[in-house]
Short mmCIF file of C-alpha atoms in Angstrom, two decimals:
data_model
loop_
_atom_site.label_atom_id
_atom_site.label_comp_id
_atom_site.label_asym_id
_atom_site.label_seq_id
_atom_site.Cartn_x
_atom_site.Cartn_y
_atom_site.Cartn_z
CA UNK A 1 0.00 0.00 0.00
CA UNK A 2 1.38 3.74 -1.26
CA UNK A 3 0.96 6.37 0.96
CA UNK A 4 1.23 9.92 0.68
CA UNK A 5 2.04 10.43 4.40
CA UNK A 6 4.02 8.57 7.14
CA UNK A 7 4.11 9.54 10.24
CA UNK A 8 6.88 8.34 12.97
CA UNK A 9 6.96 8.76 16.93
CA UNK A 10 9.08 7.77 19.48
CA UNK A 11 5.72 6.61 21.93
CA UNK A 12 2.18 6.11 20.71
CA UNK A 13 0.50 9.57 21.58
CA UNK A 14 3.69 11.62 20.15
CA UNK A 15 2.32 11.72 16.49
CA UNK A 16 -1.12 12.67 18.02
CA UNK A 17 0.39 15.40 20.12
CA UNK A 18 2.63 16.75 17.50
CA UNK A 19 0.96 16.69 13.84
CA UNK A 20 -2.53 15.68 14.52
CA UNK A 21 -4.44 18.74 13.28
CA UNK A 22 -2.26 18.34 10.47
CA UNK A 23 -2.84 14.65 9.51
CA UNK A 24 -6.79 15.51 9.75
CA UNK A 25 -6.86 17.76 7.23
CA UNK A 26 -4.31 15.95 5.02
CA UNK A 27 -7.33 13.21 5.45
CA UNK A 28 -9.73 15.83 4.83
CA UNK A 29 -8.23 16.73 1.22
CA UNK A 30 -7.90 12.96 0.05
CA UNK A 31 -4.27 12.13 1.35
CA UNK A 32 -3.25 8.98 2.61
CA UNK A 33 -1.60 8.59 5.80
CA UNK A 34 -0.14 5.92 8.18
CA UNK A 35 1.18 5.98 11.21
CA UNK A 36 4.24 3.91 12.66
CA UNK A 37 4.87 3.83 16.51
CA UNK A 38 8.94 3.07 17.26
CA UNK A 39 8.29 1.87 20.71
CA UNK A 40 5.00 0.86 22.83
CA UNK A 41 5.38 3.36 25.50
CA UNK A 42 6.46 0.82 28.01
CA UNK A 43 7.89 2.70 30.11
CA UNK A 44 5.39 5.50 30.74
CA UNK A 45 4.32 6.92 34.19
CA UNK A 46 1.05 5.64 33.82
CA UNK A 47 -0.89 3.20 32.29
CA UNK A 48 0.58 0.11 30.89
CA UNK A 49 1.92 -1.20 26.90
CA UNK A 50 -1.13 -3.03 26.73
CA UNK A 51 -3.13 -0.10 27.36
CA UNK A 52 -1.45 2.24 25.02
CA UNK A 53 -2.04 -0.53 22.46
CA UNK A 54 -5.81 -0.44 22.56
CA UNK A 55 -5.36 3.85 22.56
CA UNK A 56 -3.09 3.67 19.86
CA UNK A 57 -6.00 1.69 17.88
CA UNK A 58 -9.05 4.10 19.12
CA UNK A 59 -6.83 7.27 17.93
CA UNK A 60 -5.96 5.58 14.70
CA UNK A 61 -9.72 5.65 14.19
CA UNK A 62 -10.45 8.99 14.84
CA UNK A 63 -7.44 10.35 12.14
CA UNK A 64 -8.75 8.48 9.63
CA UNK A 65 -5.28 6.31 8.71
CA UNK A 66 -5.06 3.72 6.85
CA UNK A 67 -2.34 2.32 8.71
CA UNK A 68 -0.69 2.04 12.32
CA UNK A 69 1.85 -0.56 13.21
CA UNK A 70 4.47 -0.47 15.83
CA UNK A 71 8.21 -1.66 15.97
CA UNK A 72 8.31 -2.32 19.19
CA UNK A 73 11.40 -1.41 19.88
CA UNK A 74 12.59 -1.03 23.78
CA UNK A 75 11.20 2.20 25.14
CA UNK A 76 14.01 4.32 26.38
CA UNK A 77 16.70 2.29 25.08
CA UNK A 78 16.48 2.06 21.33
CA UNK A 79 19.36 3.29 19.11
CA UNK A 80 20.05 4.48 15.90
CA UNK A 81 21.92 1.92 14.65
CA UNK A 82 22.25 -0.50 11.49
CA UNK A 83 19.44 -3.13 13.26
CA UNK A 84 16.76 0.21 14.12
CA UNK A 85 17.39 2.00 11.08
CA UNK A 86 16.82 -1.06 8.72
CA UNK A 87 13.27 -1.54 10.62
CA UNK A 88 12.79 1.79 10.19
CA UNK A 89 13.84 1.43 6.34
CA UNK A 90 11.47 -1.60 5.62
CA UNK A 91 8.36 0.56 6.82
CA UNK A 92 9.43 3.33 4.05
CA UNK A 93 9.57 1.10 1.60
CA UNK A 94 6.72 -0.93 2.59
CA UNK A 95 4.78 2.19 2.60
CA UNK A 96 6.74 5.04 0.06
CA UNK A 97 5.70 8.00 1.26
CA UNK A 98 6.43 11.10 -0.35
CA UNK A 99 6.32 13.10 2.87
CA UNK A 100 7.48 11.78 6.31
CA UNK A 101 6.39 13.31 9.60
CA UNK A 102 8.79 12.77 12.71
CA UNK A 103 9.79 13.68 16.46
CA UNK A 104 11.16 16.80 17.11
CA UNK A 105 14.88 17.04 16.50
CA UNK A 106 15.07 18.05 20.37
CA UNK A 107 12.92 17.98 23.08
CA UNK A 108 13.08 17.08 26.75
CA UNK A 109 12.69 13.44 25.99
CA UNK A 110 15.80 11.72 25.23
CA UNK A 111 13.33 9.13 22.65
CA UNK A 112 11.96 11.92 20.73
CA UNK A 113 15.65 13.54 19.51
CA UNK A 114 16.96 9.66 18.98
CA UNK A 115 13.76 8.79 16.79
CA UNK A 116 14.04 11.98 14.87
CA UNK A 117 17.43 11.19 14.07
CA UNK A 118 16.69 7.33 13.29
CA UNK A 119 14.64 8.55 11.12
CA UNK A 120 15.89 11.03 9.17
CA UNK A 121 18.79 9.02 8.48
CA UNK A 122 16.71 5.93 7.85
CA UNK A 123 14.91 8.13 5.12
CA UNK A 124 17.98 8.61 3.46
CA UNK A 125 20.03 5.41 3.54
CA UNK A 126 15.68 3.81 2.16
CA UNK A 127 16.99 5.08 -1.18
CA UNK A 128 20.31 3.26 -1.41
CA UNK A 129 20.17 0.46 -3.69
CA UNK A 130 22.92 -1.79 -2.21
CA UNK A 131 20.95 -1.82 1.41
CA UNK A 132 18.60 -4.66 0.59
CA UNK A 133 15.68 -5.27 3.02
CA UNK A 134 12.39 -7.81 2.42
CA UNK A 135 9.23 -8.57 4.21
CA UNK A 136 7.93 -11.84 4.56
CA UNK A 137 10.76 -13.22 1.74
CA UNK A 138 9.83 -10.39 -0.68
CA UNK A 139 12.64 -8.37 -1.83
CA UNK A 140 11.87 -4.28 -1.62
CA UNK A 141 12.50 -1.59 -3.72
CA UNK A 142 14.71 1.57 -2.34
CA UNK A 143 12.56 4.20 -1.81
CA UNK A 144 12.98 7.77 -0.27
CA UNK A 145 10.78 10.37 0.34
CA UNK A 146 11.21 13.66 -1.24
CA UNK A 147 10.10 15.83 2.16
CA UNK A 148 11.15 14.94 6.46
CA UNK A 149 9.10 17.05 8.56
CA UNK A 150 9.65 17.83 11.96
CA UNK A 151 6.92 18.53 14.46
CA UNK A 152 7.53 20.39 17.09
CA UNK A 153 6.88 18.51 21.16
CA UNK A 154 7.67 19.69 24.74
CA UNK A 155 10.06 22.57 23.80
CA UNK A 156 8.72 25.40 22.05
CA UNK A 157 10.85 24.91 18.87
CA UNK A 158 10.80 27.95 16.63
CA UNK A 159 8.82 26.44 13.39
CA UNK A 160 10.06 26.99 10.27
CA UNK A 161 6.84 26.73 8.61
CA UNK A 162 3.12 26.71 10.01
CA UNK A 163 -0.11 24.62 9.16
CA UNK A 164 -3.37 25.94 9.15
CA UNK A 165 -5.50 23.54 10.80
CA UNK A 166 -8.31 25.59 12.03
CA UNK A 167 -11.69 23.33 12.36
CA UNK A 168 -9.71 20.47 13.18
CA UNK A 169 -8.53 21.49 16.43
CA UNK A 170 -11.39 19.80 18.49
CA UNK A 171 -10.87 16.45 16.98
CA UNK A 172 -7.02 16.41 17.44
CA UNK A 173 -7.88 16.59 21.03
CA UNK A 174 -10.15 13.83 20.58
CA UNK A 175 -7.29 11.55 19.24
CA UNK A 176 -5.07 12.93 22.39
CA UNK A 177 -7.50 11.97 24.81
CA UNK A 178 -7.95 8.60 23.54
CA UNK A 179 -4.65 8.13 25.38
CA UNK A 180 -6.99 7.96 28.72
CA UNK A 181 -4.38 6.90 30.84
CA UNK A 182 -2.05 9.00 30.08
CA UNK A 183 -3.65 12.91 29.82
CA UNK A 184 -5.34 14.80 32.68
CA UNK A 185 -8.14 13.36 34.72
CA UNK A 186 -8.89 14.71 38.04
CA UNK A 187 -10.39 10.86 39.10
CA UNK A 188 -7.47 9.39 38.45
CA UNK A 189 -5.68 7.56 41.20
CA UNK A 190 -2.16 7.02 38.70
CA UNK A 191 0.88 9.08 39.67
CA UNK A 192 1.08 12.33 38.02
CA UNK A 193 3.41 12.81 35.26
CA UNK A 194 4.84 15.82 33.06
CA UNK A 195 1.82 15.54 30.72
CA UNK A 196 -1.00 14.43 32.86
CA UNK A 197 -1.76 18.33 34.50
CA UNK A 198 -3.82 20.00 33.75
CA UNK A 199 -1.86 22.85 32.27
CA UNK A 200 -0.72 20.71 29.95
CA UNK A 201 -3.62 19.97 28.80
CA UNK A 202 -4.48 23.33 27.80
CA UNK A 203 -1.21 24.21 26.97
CA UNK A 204 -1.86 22.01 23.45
CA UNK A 205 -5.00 24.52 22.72
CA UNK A 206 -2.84 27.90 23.49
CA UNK A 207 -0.37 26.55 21.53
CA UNK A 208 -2.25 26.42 18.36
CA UNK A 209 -4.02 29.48 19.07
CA UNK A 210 -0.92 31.42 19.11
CA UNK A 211 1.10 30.01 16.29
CA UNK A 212 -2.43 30.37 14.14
CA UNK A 213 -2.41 34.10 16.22
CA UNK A 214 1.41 34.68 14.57
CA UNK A 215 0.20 34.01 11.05
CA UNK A 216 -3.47 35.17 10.73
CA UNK A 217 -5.33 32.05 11.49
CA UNK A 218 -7.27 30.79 14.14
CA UNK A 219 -5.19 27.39 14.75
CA UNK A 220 -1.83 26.30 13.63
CA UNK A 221 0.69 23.29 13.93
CA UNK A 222 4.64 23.92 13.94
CA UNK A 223 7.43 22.20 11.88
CA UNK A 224 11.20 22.51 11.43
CA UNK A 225 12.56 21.35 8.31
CA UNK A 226 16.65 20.12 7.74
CA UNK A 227 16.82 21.43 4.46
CA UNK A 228 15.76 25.04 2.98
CA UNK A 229 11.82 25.44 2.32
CA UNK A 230 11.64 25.95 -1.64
CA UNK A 231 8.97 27.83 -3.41
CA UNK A 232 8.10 28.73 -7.23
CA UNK A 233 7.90 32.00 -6.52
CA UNK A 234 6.39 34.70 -3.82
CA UNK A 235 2.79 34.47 -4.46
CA UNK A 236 2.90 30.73 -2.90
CA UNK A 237 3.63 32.19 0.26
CA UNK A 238 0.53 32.60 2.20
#
């Protein structure tokens, strides 16, 4: 299956967090997207892997993709070596996106730089013909995508470009909050984490609302890029 979109995260919930608003309306227009988790979460504050398994399925509904699988590499502990970046490689080819989506290049957890680097460098190395990779005894094709994206996490990265996702905002909450366990609920007898307050919470809302505030609109996601943002000429620029 060809997809227009892929989108990596370190943990199940960091594609939600991150690009969400964005995926929804790249659904919305007729785009394909798919979603691949690196790790299960395992080693989250609250909740369990199981549990994030049966979120990462309800959210998955909710975005519309065609597509989520997971790696299941070891929470925490992965690397960006030959053995991570050739699972990461068989997904892209598996897949062949044309645009990838992936963690920020830093943020507060150490998983989200390491999985931006994995893969952005798994991106490039999918379009080397002497790597050879195959699923179930099937010999792939090299494949890289023309665009890596960056979405933008804990830190407030300075994007390089913005989307306008305004009237998707309330259902890329919806996806986040099918992550039950791990998000803000004043019943809850789990330990409290970095991202179960409430603040944070509404931080994702303010967030939107003032990158959309910095470029005209009412709601906007952030991304960094790691090459230079090409356009045919000025009037593309909105």
């Amino acid at each position: 299956m060809k997809l227009d979109i892929l989108a990596f995260g370190a943990h199940p919930d960091d594609v939600e967090l991150g690009c969400s608003g964005t995926i929804l309306k790249e659904v919305s227009l007729g785009k394909t997207v798919g979603v691949i988790d690196l790790t299960r979460g395992e080693l989250g504050t609250r909740g369990s892997a199981e549990i994030r398994d049966q979120e990462a399925a309800a959210a998955a509904k909710i975005l519309g993709v065609r597509v989520r699988e997971n790696l299941e590499m070891r929470d925490g502990f992965f690397v960006n070596d030959e053995k991570h970046q050739l699972a990461v490689i068989k997904m892209l080819r598996k897949y062949q996106p044309e645009i990838v989506l992936c963690n920020a290049v830093d943020d507060r957890h150490i998983d989200h730089g390491k999985g931006s680097k994995l893969v952005s460098d798994a991106c490039f190395l999918s379009g080397l013909t002497k790597i050879e990779t195959e699923i179930n005894g099937v010999p792939q094709k090299a494949w890289r995508p023309k665009l890596v994206y960056h979405y933008i996490q804990w830190k407030n990265s300075v994007p390089d470009f913005v989307v306008d996702i305004t009237g998707f905002t309330d259902k890329k909450i919806a996806s986040i909050l099918a992550y039950s366990s791990q998000f803000y609920d004043p019943n809850s007898k789990e330990p409290e984490s970095p991202i179960s307050s409430k603040n944070f919470l509404e931080s994702l809302n303010y967030r939107s609302r003032d990158l959309g505030r910095l470029v005209g609109v009412e709601h906007a996601e952030g991304f960094t890029v790691e090459r230079y943002l090409a356009v045919n000429s000025l009037a593309d620029l909105k």
